[in-house]
Tab-separated table of C-alpha atoms and ligand atoms in Angstrom:
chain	number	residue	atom	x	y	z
A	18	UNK	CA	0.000	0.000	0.000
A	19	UNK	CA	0.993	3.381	-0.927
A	20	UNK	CA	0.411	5.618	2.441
A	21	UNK	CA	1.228	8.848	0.801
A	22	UNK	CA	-1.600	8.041	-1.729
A	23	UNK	CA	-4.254	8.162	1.471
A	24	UNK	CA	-2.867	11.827	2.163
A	25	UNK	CA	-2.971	10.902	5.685
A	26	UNK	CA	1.669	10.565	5.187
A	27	UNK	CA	2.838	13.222	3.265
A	28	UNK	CA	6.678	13.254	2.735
A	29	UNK	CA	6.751	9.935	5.345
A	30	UNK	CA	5.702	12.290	7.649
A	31	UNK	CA	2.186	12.678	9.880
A	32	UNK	CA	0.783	15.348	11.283
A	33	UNK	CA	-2.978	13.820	12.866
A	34	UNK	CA	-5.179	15.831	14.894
A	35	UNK	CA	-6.944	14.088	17.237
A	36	UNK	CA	-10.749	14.567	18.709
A	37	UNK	CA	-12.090	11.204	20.025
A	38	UNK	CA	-12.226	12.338	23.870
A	39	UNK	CA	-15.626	13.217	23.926
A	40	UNK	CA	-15.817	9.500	23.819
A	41	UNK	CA	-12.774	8.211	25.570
A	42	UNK	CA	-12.155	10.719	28.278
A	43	UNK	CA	-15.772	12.478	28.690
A	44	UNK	CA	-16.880	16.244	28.943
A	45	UNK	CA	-14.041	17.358	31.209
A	46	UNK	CA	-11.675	17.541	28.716
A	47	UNK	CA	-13.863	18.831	26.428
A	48	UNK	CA	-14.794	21.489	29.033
A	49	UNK	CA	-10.944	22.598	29.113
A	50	UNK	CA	-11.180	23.380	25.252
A	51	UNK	CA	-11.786	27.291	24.622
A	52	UNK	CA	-14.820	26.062	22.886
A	53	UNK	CA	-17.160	22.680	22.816
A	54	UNK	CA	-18.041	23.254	18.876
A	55	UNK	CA	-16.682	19.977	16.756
A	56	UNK	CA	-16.485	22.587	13.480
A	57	UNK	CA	-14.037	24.551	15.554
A	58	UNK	CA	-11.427	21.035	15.291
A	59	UNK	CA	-12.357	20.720	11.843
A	60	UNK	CA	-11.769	23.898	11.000
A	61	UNK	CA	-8.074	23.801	12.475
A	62	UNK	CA	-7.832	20.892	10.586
A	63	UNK	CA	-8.163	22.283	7.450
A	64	UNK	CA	-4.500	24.112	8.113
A	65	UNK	CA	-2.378	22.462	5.347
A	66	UNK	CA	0.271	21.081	7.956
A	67	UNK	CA	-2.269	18.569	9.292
A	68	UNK	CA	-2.451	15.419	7.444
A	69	UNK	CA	-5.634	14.255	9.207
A	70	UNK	CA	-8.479	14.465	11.501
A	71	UNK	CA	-9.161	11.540	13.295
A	72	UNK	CA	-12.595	11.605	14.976
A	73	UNK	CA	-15.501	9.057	15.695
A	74	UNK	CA	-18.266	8.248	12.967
A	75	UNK	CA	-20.662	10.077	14.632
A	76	UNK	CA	-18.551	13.364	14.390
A	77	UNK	CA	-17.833	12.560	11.205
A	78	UNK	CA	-21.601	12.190	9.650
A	79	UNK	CA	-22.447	15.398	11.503
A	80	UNK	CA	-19.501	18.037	10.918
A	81	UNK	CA	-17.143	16.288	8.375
A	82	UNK	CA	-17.536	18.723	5.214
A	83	UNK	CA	-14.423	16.593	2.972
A	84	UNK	CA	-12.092	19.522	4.021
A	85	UNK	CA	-9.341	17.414	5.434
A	86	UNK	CA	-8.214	13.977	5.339
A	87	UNK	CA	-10.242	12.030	7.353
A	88	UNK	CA	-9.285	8.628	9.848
A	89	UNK	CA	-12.883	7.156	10.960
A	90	UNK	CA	-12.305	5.195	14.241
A	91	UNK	CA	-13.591	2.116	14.189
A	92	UNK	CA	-13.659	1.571	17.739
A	93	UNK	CA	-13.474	3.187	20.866
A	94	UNK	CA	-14.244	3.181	24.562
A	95	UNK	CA	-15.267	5.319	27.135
A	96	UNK	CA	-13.247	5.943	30.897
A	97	UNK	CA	-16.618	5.179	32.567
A	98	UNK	CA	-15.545	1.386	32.371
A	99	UNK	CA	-13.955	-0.912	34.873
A	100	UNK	CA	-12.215	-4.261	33.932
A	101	UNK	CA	-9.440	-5.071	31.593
A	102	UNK	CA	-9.433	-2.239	28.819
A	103	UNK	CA	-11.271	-3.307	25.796
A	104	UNK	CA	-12.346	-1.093	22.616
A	105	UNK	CA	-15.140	-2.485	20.952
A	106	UNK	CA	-16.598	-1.380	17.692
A	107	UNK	CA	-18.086	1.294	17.107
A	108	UNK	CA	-18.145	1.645	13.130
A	109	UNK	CA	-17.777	-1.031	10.055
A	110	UNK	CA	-14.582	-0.005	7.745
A	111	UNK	CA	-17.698	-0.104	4.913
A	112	UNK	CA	-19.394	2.778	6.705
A	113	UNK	CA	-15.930	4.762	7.109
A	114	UNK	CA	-15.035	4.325	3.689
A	115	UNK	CA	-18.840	5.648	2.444
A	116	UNK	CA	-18.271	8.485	5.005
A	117	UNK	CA	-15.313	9.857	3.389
A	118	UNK	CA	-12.289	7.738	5.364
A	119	UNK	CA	-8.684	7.933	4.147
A	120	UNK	CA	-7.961	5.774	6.569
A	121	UNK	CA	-9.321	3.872	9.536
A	122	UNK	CA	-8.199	4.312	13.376
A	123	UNK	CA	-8.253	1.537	15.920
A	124	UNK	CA	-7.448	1.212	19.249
A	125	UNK	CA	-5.324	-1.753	20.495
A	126	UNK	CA	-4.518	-2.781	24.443
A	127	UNK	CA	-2.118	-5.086	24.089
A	128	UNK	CA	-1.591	-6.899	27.434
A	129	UNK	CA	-4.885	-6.830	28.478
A	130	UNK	CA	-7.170	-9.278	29.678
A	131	UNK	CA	-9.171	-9.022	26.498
A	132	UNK	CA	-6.154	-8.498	23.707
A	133	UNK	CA	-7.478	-11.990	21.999
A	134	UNK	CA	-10.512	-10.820	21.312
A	135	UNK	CA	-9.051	-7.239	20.085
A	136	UNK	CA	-6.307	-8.953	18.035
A	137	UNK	CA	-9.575	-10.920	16.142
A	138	UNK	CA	-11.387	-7.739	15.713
A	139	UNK	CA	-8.064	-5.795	14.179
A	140	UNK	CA	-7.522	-8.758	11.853
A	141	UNK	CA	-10.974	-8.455	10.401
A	142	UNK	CA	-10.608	-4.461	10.016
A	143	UNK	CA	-7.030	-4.699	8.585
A	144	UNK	CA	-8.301	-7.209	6.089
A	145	UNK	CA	-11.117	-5.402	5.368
A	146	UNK	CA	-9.401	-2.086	4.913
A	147	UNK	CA	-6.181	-3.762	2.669
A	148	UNK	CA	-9.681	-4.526	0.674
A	149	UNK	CA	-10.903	-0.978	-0.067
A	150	UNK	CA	-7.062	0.442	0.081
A	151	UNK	CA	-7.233	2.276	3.159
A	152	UNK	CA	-4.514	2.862	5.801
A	153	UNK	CA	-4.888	1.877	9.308
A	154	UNK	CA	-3.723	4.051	12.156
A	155	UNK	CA	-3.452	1.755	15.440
A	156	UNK	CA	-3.656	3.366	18.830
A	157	UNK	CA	-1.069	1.494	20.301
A	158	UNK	CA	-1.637	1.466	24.233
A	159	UNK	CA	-0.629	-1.749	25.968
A	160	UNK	CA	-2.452	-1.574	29.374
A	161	UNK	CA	-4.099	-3.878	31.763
A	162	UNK	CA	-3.593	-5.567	35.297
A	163	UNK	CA	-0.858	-7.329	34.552
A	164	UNK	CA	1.180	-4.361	33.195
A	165	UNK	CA	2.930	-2.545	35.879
A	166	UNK	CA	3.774	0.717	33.925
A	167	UNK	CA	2.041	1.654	31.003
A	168	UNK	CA	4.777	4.180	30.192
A	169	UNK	CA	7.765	2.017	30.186
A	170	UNK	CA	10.078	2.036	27.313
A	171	UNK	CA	9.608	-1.718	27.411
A	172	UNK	CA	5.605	-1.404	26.911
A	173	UNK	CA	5.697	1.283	24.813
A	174	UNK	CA	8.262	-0.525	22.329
A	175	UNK	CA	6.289	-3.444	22.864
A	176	UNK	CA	3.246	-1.664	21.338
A	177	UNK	CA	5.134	0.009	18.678
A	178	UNK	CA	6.268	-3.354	17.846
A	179	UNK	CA	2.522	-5.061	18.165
A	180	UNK	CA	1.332	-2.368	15.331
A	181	UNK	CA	4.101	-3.708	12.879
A	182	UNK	CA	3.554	-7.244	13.201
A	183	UNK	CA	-0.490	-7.131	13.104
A	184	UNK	CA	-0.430	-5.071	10.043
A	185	UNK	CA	-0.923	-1.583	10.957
A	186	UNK	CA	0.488	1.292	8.827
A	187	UNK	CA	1.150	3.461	11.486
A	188	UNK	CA	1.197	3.209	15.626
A	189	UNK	CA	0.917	5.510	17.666
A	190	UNK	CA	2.352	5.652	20.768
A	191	UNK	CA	2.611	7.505	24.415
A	192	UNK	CA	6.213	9.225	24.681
A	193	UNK	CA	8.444	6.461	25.982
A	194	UNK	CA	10.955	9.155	28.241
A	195	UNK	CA	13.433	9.621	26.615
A	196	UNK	CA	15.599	9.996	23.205
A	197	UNK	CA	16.666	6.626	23.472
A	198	UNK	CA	13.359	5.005	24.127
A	199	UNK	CA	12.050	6.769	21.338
A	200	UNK	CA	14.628	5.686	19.352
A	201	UNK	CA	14.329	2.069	20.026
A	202	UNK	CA	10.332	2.371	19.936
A	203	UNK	CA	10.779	3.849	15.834
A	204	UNK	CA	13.042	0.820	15.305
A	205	UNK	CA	11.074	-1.950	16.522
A	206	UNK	CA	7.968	-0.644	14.329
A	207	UNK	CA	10.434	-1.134	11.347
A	208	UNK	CA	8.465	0.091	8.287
A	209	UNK	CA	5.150	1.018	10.663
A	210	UNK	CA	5.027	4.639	10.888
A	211	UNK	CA	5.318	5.632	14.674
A	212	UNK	CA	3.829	8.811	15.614
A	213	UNK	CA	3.526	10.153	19.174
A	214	UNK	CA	-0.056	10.417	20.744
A	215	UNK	CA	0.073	13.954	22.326
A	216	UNK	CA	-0.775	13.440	26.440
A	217	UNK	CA	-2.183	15.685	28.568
A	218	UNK	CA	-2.044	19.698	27.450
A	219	UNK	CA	1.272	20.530	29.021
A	220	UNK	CA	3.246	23.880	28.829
A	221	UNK	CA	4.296	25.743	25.658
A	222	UNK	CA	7.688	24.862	25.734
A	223	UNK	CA	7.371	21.871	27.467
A	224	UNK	CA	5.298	19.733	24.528
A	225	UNK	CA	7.483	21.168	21.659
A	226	UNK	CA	10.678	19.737	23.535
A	227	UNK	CA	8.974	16.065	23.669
A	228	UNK	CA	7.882	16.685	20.070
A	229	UNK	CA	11.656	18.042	19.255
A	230	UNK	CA	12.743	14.573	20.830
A	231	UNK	CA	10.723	11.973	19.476
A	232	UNK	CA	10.964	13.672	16.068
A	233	UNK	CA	14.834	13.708	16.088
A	234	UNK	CA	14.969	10.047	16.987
A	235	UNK	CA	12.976	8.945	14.357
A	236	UNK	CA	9.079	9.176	14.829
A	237	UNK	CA	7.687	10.187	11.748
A	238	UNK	CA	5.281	12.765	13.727
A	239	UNK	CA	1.866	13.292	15.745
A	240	UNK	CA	-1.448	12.413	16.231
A	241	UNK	CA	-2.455	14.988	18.679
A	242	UNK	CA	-5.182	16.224	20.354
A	243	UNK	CA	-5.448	17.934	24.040
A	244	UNK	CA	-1.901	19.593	22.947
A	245	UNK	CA	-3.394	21.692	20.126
A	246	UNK	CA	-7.025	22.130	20.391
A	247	UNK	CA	-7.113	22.590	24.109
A	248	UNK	CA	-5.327	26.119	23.587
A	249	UNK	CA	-6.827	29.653	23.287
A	250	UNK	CA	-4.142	30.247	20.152
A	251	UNK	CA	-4.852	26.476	19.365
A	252	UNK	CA	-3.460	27.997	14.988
A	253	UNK	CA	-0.643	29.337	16.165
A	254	UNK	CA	0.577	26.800	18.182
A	255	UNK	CA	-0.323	24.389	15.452
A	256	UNK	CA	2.310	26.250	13.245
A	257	UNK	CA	5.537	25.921	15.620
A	258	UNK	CA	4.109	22.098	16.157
A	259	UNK	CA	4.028	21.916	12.861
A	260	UNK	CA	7.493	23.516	11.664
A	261	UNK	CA	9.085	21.351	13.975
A	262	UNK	CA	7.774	18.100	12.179
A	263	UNK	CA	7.651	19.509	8.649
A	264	UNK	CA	11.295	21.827	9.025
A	265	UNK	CA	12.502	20.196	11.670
A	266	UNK	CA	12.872	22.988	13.407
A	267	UNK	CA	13.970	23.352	16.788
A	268	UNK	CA	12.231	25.093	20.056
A	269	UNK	CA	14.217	27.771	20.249
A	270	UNK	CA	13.485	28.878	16.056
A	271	UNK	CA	9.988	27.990	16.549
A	272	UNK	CA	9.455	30.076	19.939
B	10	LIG	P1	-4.048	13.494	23.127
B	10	LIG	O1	-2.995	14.050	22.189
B	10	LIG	O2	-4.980	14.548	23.577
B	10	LIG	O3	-3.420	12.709	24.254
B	10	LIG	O4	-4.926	12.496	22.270
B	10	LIG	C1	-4.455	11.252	21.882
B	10	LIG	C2	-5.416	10.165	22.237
B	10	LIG	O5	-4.976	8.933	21.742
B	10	LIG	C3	-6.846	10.386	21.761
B	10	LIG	O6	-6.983	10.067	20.415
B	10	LIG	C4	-7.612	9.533	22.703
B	10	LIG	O7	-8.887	9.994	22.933
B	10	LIG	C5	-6.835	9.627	23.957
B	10	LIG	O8	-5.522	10.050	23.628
B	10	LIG	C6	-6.767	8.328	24.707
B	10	LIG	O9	-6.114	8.583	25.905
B	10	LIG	P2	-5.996	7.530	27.080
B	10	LIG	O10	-4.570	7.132	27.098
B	10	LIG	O11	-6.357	8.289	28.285
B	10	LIG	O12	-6.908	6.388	26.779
């Protein structure tokens, strides 16, 4: 599969804006955004440095206008849940692809009680969407009682690794601490495209140091939500995030 043909890679690189926490995190972090309006992440998404939006179906139907690339999750959870993290499905890869999908999104705990059935579901999505030519994105997040530390370069290699070997095109990942881990994270995914999934809105300089990191040791960008759209100048942080993964530019040029 081409990925650059999707739009969703451009140069090998990725630049995804995410917007799935109404679902997965619920209103609070929602509540932190300057605004609650789903055009208002479409419309930063139609900024030429992002490659993608990645939202739920739902969002999709209602808001999506064909102005940017689009990545239809296909499933999804919400934090209201207790037990071993599962995603289930929320959307058919035939629905995304009528909808407008350049590519699919699915969310993978590896390690946790239910990964068999999770490891089924992704085989029947990555088949499906190798049949209509569409890119998968896997949320990568190995998690469950019997992992200690979600965050560990171990787990988060691990998962980088898990996205290569069950077929997905790109993984994205939590930031694994350091240079090194990130560096041995983008090596296990071999060919996978690792991207880092954004965290928790931190300070200005703060996120475009982690981004500077992960992008120097080899992630070929971000799918990133809280880190962008949470901001009252959510565009012009959007540009230094962006030179920094399109120019490679550093912290200090971008600030
Ligand atoms: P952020 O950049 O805001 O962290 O978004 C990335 C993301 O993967 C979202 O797509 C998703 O809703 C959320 O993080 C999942 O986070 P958690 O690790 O809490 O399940």
């Amino acid at each position: 599969m081409d990925l650059e043909d999707s739009g969703i890679v451009r140069d090998g690189r990725l630049l995804i804006l995410a917007y799935d926490h109404g679902m997965e995190h619920g209103p609070g972090d929602l509540r932190a955004a300057p605004t609650l309006d789903p055009e208002r992440v479409f419309e930063i998404g139609r900024n030429e440095d992002v490659t993608a939006v990645a939202v739920q179906k739902g969002l999709a139907e209602t808001y999506y206008e064909g102005e940017a690339n689009l990545i239809v999750k296909v499933n999804g959870s919400t934090s209201m849940t207790t037990g071993e993290p599962y995603s289930a499905g929320t959307c058919s890869v035939e629905r995304a692809a009528e909808i407008g999908a350049d590519a699919v999104g699915f969310t993978m705990y590896g390690g946790s009680g239910r990964e068999g059935e999770m490891f089924e579901e992704f085989a029947a999505v990555q088949e499906t969407a190798r049949a209509h030519g569409l890119p998968v994105v896997m949320w990568s997040y190995p998690r469950g009682g019997s992992i200690e530390d979600d965050q560990s370069r171990d787990v988060i290699s691990y998962g980088a690794r898990l996205a290569l070997e069950l077929g997905a095109d790109v993984a994205k990942v939590k930031y694994p601490g350091s240079a090194e881990a990130a560096r041995e994270a983008a090596a296990m995914a071999g060919e996978t495209k690792v991207t880092l999934s954004g965290g928790a809105k931190t300070g200005d300089r703060e996120f475009l140091e982690t981004v500077h990191e992960v992008v120097q040791a080899g992630f070929a960008g971000l799918a990133v939500g809280r880190n962008i759209w949470q901001r009252e100048e959510a565009e012009d942080y959007l540009e230094k995030v962006a030179d920094m993964v399109w120019e490679r530019a550093t912290p200090d040029e971008v600030l």
